[in-house]
Amino acid sequence: MRALPAQGIAANEVLRELAALREHDLPTHGGRLFAYVYDPALDGLDELAAAAYAMSSHVNGLDPTAFPSLLAMENDLVAAAAHTLGGPPSTVGSVTSGGTESLILAVKAARDARPDIAEPRLVMPVTAHAALAKAGAYLRVALDTVPVDPSTFRVDPAAMAAAIGPSTVLVACSAPSYAHGLIDPIADIAGAALAAGVRCHVDACFGGWTLPYLRRLGEPVPPFDLSVPGVTSISVDLHKYAYTPKGVSILLHRDEALRAPQYFGYADWPGYTMVNPVVSSTRSGGPIAAAWATLRHIGDDGYLSLATRTRDATRAIAAAVASVEDLTVVPVESTVVAFMSTTVDLFVLADELAARGWHTQPQFRHGNIPPSVHLTVTAAVAPRVQDFATDLTAAVKAARALGPVELPPGIFELLGSVEDLAGALGLGAGGKLPDRMALINTLLNTAPPEVRERLLISFLSLLQRPAW
Ligand SMILES: Cc1ncc(COP(=O)(O)O)c(C=O)c1O
């Protein structure tokens, strides 16, 4: 067994093996991967974060009184986020493992604050992040998703207000949304929630660390944070645009009373009383220490200049895309460039870009929202813009020449057996995806959401099997 050899293996050999495994991953650095990773391209930052991580990786967040270093760093991170996101002096918060956990906890706090509501509900635009749906599914909070205008991807605040009912425990909105990088009309939505006496959470997991800096640079960022009346909580992921290693997000509440139902406590057993603010109980201090070191090292001035580079790169990438005939760019409001086309097959284009070393994120059709390509732009993209523009032109030309993907006849009849389908689509054993994904993406784009979910869950469960 590879992870448990009969005899232990020397440390340097193990690291060589790990490096060999990592060779098959997409590049986390260098500005060529437009999703999943956030690269500030700052010399020495990885080394600092790794050293800080190592110093605290065995520290356990289970009991902050045993490890006051962790408590101090968590309070520092929460204070920095509160300061950045317009929090009043009453603001409190928690450090979580990521955006999904922050959202689950925001929903849990809202649900548990209203034990009088038997069947709690959550109102959100359909463009809100899937993690809120996951929170609803885990916590049995039903979703009321409000459609957006299919040409602007914007939700009508009046429709959000109208969706609030007697069982609504939370209204959620995004600043910005992941898919298109657009900021919801937070002030109007939060105002409606306030009038109805319902909590309002702003999911700023993606952009919460950039929007305040973009505003300081003169960008027209509308009010979106705790300074907005009616916003009761907000989440921001440090492992995104604060450029920390993975595993750190912050959930802020306007005051202690709002946070109180987030806690879990249990004393009714013979062991220690378990008191947790977050989902995990034992938690490594590693990510928290790495985040603390990263913030202290980059500093406010560093984030401002990273935001400058990111803004300029975003503008330049958007201009490069807009200059290509037949590609339509969604108006840029943050650091996402999303584009659509009615004439070029976006999935073939994504393959052509990948063949040229640019890894983008195809997004599927949803109702009358068209498919698109998503680019998360980070500071590391800045020196690559011209290369990207050149390759985009060539990739579009190649995609036009190839034409759209046609699904093989009868492919939908195979949907009953994912194994057959995986074979038909050329999905190899051992987790190897084909080099070209256009066929699979076209199939997923055509499939209704529940079929897409079923296919991808089955596919993932095929991959996630141990080799005996
Ligand atoms: C707006 C938004 N919310 C929540 C999340 C979920 O964050 P995580 O992947 O850290 O759980 C993301 C991730 O991209 C996001 O963009």
PDB file of C-alpha atoms in Angstrom, residues 120-310:
ATOM      1  CA  PRO A 120     -37.286  27.446   8.033  1.00  0.00           C
ATOM      2  CA  ARG A 121     -36.571  28.958   4.622  1.00  0.00           C
ATOM      3  CA  LEU A 122     -33.715  30.829   2.960  1.00  0.00           C
ATOM      4  CA  VAL A 123     -34.281  33.472   0.267  1.00  0.00           C
ATOM      5  CA  MET A 124     -31.471  34.037  -2.243  1.00  0.00           C
ATOM      6  CA  PRO A 125     -30.912  34.941  -5.890  1.00  0.00           C
ATOM      7  CA  VAL A 126     -30.378  31.925  -8.147  1.00  0.00           C
ATOM      8  CA  THR A 127     -26.863  33.262  -8.726  1.00  0.00           C
ATOM      9  CA  ALA A 128     -25.930  32.765  -5.043  1.00  0.00           C
ATOM     10  CA  HIS A 129     -23.148  30.251  -4.475  1.00  0.00           C
ATOM     11  CA  ALA A 130     -23.994  26.552  -4.396  1.00  0.00           C
ATOM     12  CA  ALA A 131     -22.548  26.388  -0.874  1.00  0.00           C
ATOM     13  CA  LEU A 132     -25.717  28.096   0.381  1.00  0.00           C
ATOM     14  CA  ALA A 133     -27.765  25.307  -1.177  1.00  0.00           C
ATOM     15  CA  LYS A 134     -25.475  22.838   0.557  1.00  0.00           C
ATOM     16  CA  ALA A 135     -26.082  24.653   3.859  1.00  0.00           C
ATOM     17  CA  GLY A 136     -29.809  24.421   3.247  1.00  0.00           C
ATOM     18  CA  ALA A 137     -29.562  20.705   2.457  1.00  0.00           C
ATOM     19  CA  TYR A 138     -27.411  19.920   5.512  1.00  0.00           C
ATOM     20  CA  LEU A 139     -29.524  21.993   7.880  1.00  0.00           C
ATOM     21  CA  ARG A 140     -32.944  21.299   6.378  1.00  0.00           C
ATOM     22  CA  VAL A 141     -33.576  24.893   5.501  1.00  0.00           C
ATOM     23  CA  ALA A 142     -35.646  25.100   2.302  1.00  0.00           C
ATOM     24  CA  LEU A 143     -34.517  27.414  -0.497  1.00  0.00           C
ATOM     25  CA  ASP A 144     -36.539  30.136  -2.146  1.00  0.00           C
ATOM     26  CA  THR A 145     -34.345  31.006  -5.121  1.00  0.00           C
ATOM     27  CA  VAL A 146     -35.233  34.194  -6.917  1.00  0.00           C
ATOM     28  CA  PRO A 147     -34.573  34.310 -10.671  1.00  0.00           C
ATOM     29  CA  VAL A 148     -32.307  36.941 -12.207  1.00  0.00           C
ATOM     30  CA  ASP A 149     -32.664  38.842 -15.459  1.00  0.00           C
ATOM     31  CA  PRO A 150     -31.095  36.432 -17.976  1.00  0.00           C
ATOM     32  CA  SER A 151     -29.341  39.204 -19.855  1.00  0.00           C
ATOM     33  CA  THR A 152     -27.907  41.143 -16.900  1.00  0.00           C
ATOM     34  CA  PHE A 153     -27.781  38.314 -14.312  1.00  0.00           C
ATOM     35  CA  ARG A 154     -29.181  40.801 -11.808  1.00  0.00           C
ATOM     36  CA  VAL A 155     -31.861  40.112  -9.269  1.00  0.00           C
ATOM     37  CA  ASP A 156     -34.722  42.531  -8.761  1.00  0.00           C
ATOM     38  CA  PRO A 157     -34.693  43.619  -5.098  1.00  0.00           C
ATOM     39  CA  ALA A 158     -38.492  43.858  -5.190  1.00  0.00           C
ATOM     40  CA  ALA A 159     -38.640  40.177  -6.156  1.00  0.00           C
ATOM     41  CA  MET A 160     -36.290  39.343  -3.282  1.00  0.00           C
ATOM     42  CA  ALA A 161     -38.503  41.329  -0.904  1.00  0.00           C
ATOM     43  CA  ALA A 162     -41.601  39.576  -2.225  1.00  0.00           C
ATOM     44  CA  ALA A 163     -40.001  36.172  -1.619  1.00  0.00           C
ATOM     45  CA  ILE A 164     -39.571  36.873   2.112  1.00  0.00           C
ATOM     46  CA  GLY A 165     -42.302  35.097   4.035  1.00  0.00           C
ATOM     47  CA  PRO A 166     -43.207  34.217   7.619  1.00  0.00           C
ATOM     48  CA  SER A 167     -40.863  31.180   7.586  1.00  0.00           C
ATOM     49  CA  THR A 168     -37.863  33.019   6.150  1.00  0.00           C
ATOM     50  CA  VAL A 169     -34.956  32.868   8.599  1.00  0.00           C
ATOM     51  CA  LEU A 170     -32.312  34.324   6.287  1.00  0.00           C
ATOM     52  CA  VAL A 171     -31.914  36.381   3.143  1.00  0.00           C
ATOM     53  CA  ALA A 172     -28.582  35.892   1.383  1.00  0.00           C
ATOM     54  CA  CYS A 173     -26.904  37.765  -1.435  1.00  0.00           C
ATOM     55  CA  SER A 174     -23.462  37.988  -3.039  1.00  0.00           C
ATOM     56  CA  ALA A 175     -20.763  40.636  -3.261  1.00  0.00           C
ATOM     57  CA  PRO A 176     -19.855  39.568  -5.846  1.00  0.00           C
ATOM     58  CA  SER A 177     -21.356  36.395  -7.294  1.00  0.00           C
ATOM     59  CA  TYR A 178     -18.834  33.760  -8.269  1.00  0.00           C
ATOM     60  CA  ALA A 179     -20.150  32.921 -11.735  1.00  0.00           C
ATOM     61  CA  HIS A 180     -20.271  36.424 -13.231  1.00  0.00           C
ATOM     62  CA  GLY A 181     -18.531  38.566 -10.604  1.00  0.00           C
ATOM     63  CA  LEU A 182     -21.540  40.853 -10.120  1.00  0.00           C
ATOM     64  CA  ILE A 183     -22.561  42.599  -6.910  1.00  0.00           C
ATOM     65  CA  ASP A 184     -26.187  42.141  -5.866  1.00  0.00           C
ATOM     66  CA  PRO A 185     -28.224  45.248  -4.886  1.00  0.00           C
ATOM     67  CA  ILE A 186     -27.237  44.707  -1.261  1.00  0.00           C
ATOM     68  CA  ALA A 187     -28.621  47.924   0.232  1.00  0.00           C
ATOM     69  CA  ASP A 188     -32.120  47.323  -1.141  1.00  0.00           C
ATOM     70  CA  ILE A 189     -32.132  43.624  -0.259  1.00  0.00           C
ATOM     71  CA  ALA A 190     -30.803  44.227   3.254  1.00  0.00           C
ATOM     72  CA  GLY A 191     -33.360  47.024   3.691  1.00  0.00           C
ATOM     73  CA  ALA A 192     -36.163  44.635   2.786  1.00  0.00           C
ATOM     74  CA  ALA A 193     -34.808  42.006   5.209  1.00  0.00           C
ATOM     75  CA  LEU A 194     -34.543  44.603   7.968  1.00  0.00           C
ATOM     76  CA  ALA A 195     -38.119  45.720   7.370  1.00  0.00           C
ATOM     77  CA  ALA A 196     -39.255  42.102   7.615  1.00  0.00           C
ATOM     78  CA  GLY A 197     -37.185  41.459  10.756  1.00  0.00           C
ATOM     79  CA  VAL A 198     -35.115  38.789   9.008  1.00  0.00           C
ATOM     80  CA  ARG A 199     -31.337  38.317   9.038  1.00  0.00           C
ATOM     81  CA  CYS A 200     -29.382  39.205   5.898  1.00  0.00           C
ATOM     82  CA  HIS A 201     -26.071  37.523   5.053  1.00  0.00           C
ATOM     83  CA  VAL A 202     -23.685  38.925   2.450  1.00  0.00           C
ATOM     84  CA  ASP A 203     -21.569  36.251   0.822  1.00  0.00           C
ATOM     85  CA  ALA A 204     -18.386  38.186   0.149  1.00  0.00           C
ATOM     86  CA  CYS A 205     -16.329  34.991   0.274  1.00  0.00           C
ATOM     87  CA  PHE A 206     -14.958  35.600  -3.188  1.00  0.00           C
ATOM     88  CA  GLY A 207     -14.538  39.346  -3.375  1.00  0.00           C
ATOM     89  CA  GLY A 208     -14.675  40.584   0.196  1.00  0.00           C
ATOM     90  CA  TRP A 209     -10.956  41.175   0.344  1.00  0.00           C
ATOM     91  CA  THR A 210     -10.723  43.003  -3.008  1.00  0.00           C
ATOM     92  CA  LEU A 211     -13.848  45.189  -3.178  1.00  0.00           C
ATOM     93  CA  PRO A 212     -12.739  47.547  -0.349  1.00  0.00           C
ATOM     94  CA  TYR A 213      -9.368  48.032  -2.049  1.00  0.00           C
ATOM     95  CA  LEU A 214     -10.961  48.502  -5.469  1.00  0.00           C
ATOM     96  CA  ARG A 215     -13.125  51.211  -3.909  1.00  0.00           C
ATOM     97  CA  ARG A 216     -10.044  52.912  -2.482  1.00  0.00           C
ATOM     98  CA  LEU A 217      -8.619  52.852  -6.010  1.00  0.00           C
ATOM     99  CA  GLY A 218     -11.635  54.812  -7.196  1.00  0.00           C
ATOM    100  CA  GLU A 219     -13.755  52.008  -8.605  1.00  0.00           C
ATOM    101  CA  PRO A 220     -17.530  52.515  -8.191  1.00  0.00           C
ATOM    102  CA  VAL A 221     -18.085  49.757  -5.616  1.00  0.00           C
ATOM    103  CA  PRO A 222     -21.590  50.076  -4.138  1.00  0.00           C
ATOM    104  CA  PRO A 223     -22.126  49.681  -0.381  1.00  0.00           C
ATOM    105  CA  PHE A 224     -22.069  45.943   0.338  1.00  0.00           C
ATOM    106  CA  ASP A 225     -20.722  45.288   3.811  1.00  0.00           C
ATOM    107  CA  LEU A 226     -21.633  45.639   7.485  1.00  0.00           C
ATOM    108  CA  SER A 227     -21.901  49.398   7.028  1.00  0.00           C
ATOM    109  CA  VAL A 228     -25.185  48.717   5.194  1.00  0.00           C
ATOM    110  CA  PRO A 229     -28.226  48.810   7.530  1.00  0.00           C
ATOM    111  CA  GLY A 230     -29.841  45.386   7.662  1.00  0.00           C
ATOM    112  CA  VAL A 231     -26.714  43.356   6.859  1.00  0.00           C
ATOM    113  CA  THR A 232     -26.386  41.101   9.882  1.00  0.00           C
ATOM    114  CA  SER A 233     -23.466  38.900   8.799  1.00  0.00           C
ATOM    115  CA  ILE A 234     -20.825  38.719   6.086  1.00  0.00           C
ATOM    116  CA  SER A 235     -18.257  36.128   5.056  1.00  0.00           C
ATOM    117  CA  VAL A 236     -14.871  36.638   3.408  1.00  0.00           C
ATOM    118  CA  ASP A 237     -12.403  33.938   2.419  1.00  0.00           C
ATOM    119  CA  LEU A 238      -8.808  34.738   3.234  1.00  0.00           C
ATOM    120  CA  HIS A 239      -7.729  31.793   1.106  1.00  0.00           C
ATOM    121  CA  LYS A 240      -8.999  33.646  -1.938  1.00  0.00           C
ATOM    122  CA  TYR A 241      -7.957  37.283  -2.427  1.00  0.00           C
ATOM    123  CA  ALA A 242      -6.065  37.619   0.861  1.00  0.00           C
ATOM    124  CA  TYR A 243      -3.779  35.069  -0.818  1.00  0.00           C
ATOM    125  CA  THR A 244      -3.352  32.816   2.233  1.00  0.00           C
ATOM    126  CA  PRO A 245      -2.930  29.041   1.969  1.00  0.00           C
ATOM    127  CA  LYS A 246      -6.178  27.081   1.734  1.00  0.00           C
ATOM    128  CA  GLY A 247      -8.316  26.584   4.809  1.00  0.00           C
ATOM    129  CA  VAL A 248      -9.243  30.039   6.112  1.00  0.00           C
ATOM    130  CA  SER A 249     -12.416  32.088   5.880  1.00  0.00           C
ATOM    131  CA  ILE A 250     -13.961  34.610   8.259  1.00  0.00           C
ATOM    132  CA  LEU A 251     -17.613  34.826   9.261  1.00  0.00           C
ATOM    133  CA  LEU A 252     -18.558  38.138  10.879  1.00  0.00           C
ATOM    134  CA  HIS A 253     -21.754  38.970  12.749  1.00  0.00           C
ATOM    135  CA  ARG A 254     -22.851  42.477  13.532  1.00  0.00           C
ATOM    136  CA  ASP A 255     -23.028  41.630  17.258  1.00  0.00           C
ATOM    137  CA  GLU A 256     -22.711  38.876  19.823  1.00  0.00           C
ATOM    138  CA  ALA A 257     -26.451  38.178  20.015  1.00  0.00           C
ATOM    139  CA  LEU A 258     -26.472  37.368  16.292  1.00  0.00           C
ATOM    140  CA  ARG A 259     -23.480  35.020  16.660  1.00  0.00           C
ATOM    141  CA  ALA A 260     -24.737  33.224  19.787  1.00  0.00           C
ATOM    142  CA  PRO A 261     -26.810  30.518  18.008  1.00  0.00           C
ATOM    143  CA  GLN A 262     -23.806  29.630  15.870  1.00  0.00           C
ATOM    144  CA  TYR A 263     -22.138  27.920  18.849  1.00  0.00           C
ATOM    145  CA  PHE A 264     -22.581  24.266  19.686  1.00  0.00           C
ATOM    146  CA  GLY A 265     -22.166  23.161  23.281  1.00  0.00           C
ATOM    147  CA  TYR A 266     -22.572  19.711  24.796  1.00  0.00           C
ATOM    148  CA  ALA A 267     -21.918  18.722  28.391  1.00  0.00           C
ATOM    149  CA  ASP A 268     -24.172  15.658  28.629  1.00  0.00           C
ATOM    150  CA  TRP A 269     -21.474  12.988  28.481  1.00  0.00           C
ATOM    151  CA  PRO A 270     -18.639  11.944  30.779  1.00  0.00           C
ATOM    152  CA  GLY A 271     -15.887  13.639  28.760  1.00  0.00           C
ATOM    153  CA  TYR A 272     -14.930  17.286  28.326  1.00  0.00           C
ATOM    154  CA  THR A 273     -17.673  19.764  27.589  1.00  0.00           C
ATOM    155  CA  MET A 274     -17.544  20.349  23.889  1.00  0.00           C
ATOM    156  CA  VAL A 275     -17.957  23.997  22.943  1.00  0.00           C
ATOM    157  CA  ASN A 276     -17.373  24.849  19.307  1.00  0.00           C
ATOM    158  CA  PRO A 277     -18.067  27.966  17.260  1.00  0.00           C
ATOM    159  CA  VAL A 278     -17.448  26.132  13.965  1.00  0.00           C
ATOM    160  CA  VAL A 279     -18.097  22.735  12.373  1.00  0.00           C
ATOM    161  CA  SER A 280     -14.803  21.077  13.279  1.00  0.00           C
ATOM    162  CA  SER A 281     -13.800  20.532  16.856  1.00  0.00           C
ATOM    163  CA  THR A 282     -10.113  19.617  16.615  1.00  0.00           C
ATOM    164  CA  ARG A 283      -8.662  22.169  14.207  1.00  0.00           C
ATOM    165  CA  SER A 284      -5.095  22.658  13.096  1.00  0.00           C
ATOM    166  CA  GLY A 285      -3.511  25.988  13.923  1.00  0.00           C
ATOM    167  CA  GLY A 286      -1.511  25.700  10.681  1.00  0.00           C
ATOM    168  CA  PRO A 287      -3.856  27.511   8.266  1.00  0.00           C
ATOM    169  CA  ILE A 288      -4.643  30.204  10.851  1.00  0.00           C
ATOM    170  CA  ALA A 289      -0.988  30.930  11.597  1.00  0.00           C
ATOM    171  CA  ALA A 290      -0.186  30.949   7.877  1.00  0.00           C
ATOM    172  CA  ALA A 291      -3.018  33.416   7.255  1.00  0.00           C
ATOM    173  CA  TRP A 292      -1.926  35.630  10.146  1.00  0.00           C
ATOM    174  CA  ALA A 293       1.649  35.691   8.843  1.00  0.00           C
ATOM    175  CA  THR A 294       0.455  36.391   5.288  1.00  0.00           C
ATOM    176  CA  LEU A 295      -1.714  39.349   6.313  1.00  0.00           C
ATOM    177  CA  ARG A 296       0.995  40.830   8.494  1.00  0.00           C
ATOM    178  CA  HIS A 297       3.585  40.438   5.768  1.00  0.00           C
ATOM    179  CA  ILE A 298       1.528  41.831   2.877  1.00  0.00           C
ATOM    180  CA  GLY A 299      -0.093  44.574   4.957  1.00  0.00           C
ATOM    181  CA  ASP A 300      -2.687  47.122   3.917  1.00  0.00           C
ATOM    182  CA  ASP A 301      -0.318  48.804   1.452  1.00  0.00           C
ATOM    183  CA  GLY A 302       0.565  45.451  -0.094  1.00  0.00           C
ATOM    184  CA  TYR A 303      -3.091  44.547  -0.626  1.00  0.00           C
ATOM    185  CA  LEU A 304      -3.702  47.932  -2.209  1.00  0.00           C
ATOM    186  CA  SER A 305      -0.937  47.396  -4.740  1.00  0.00           C
ATOM    187  CA  LEU A 306      -2.075  43.795  -5.367  1.00  0.00           C
ATOM    188  CA  ALA A 307      -5.576  45.153  -6.014  1.00  0.00           C
ATOM    189  CA  THR A 308      -4.103  47.686  -8.452  1.00  0.00           C
ATOM    190  CA  ARG A 309      -2.340  44.931 -10.380  1.00  0.00           C
ATOM    191  CA  THR A 310      -5.400  42.704 -10.302  1.00  0.00           C
TER     192      THR A 310
END
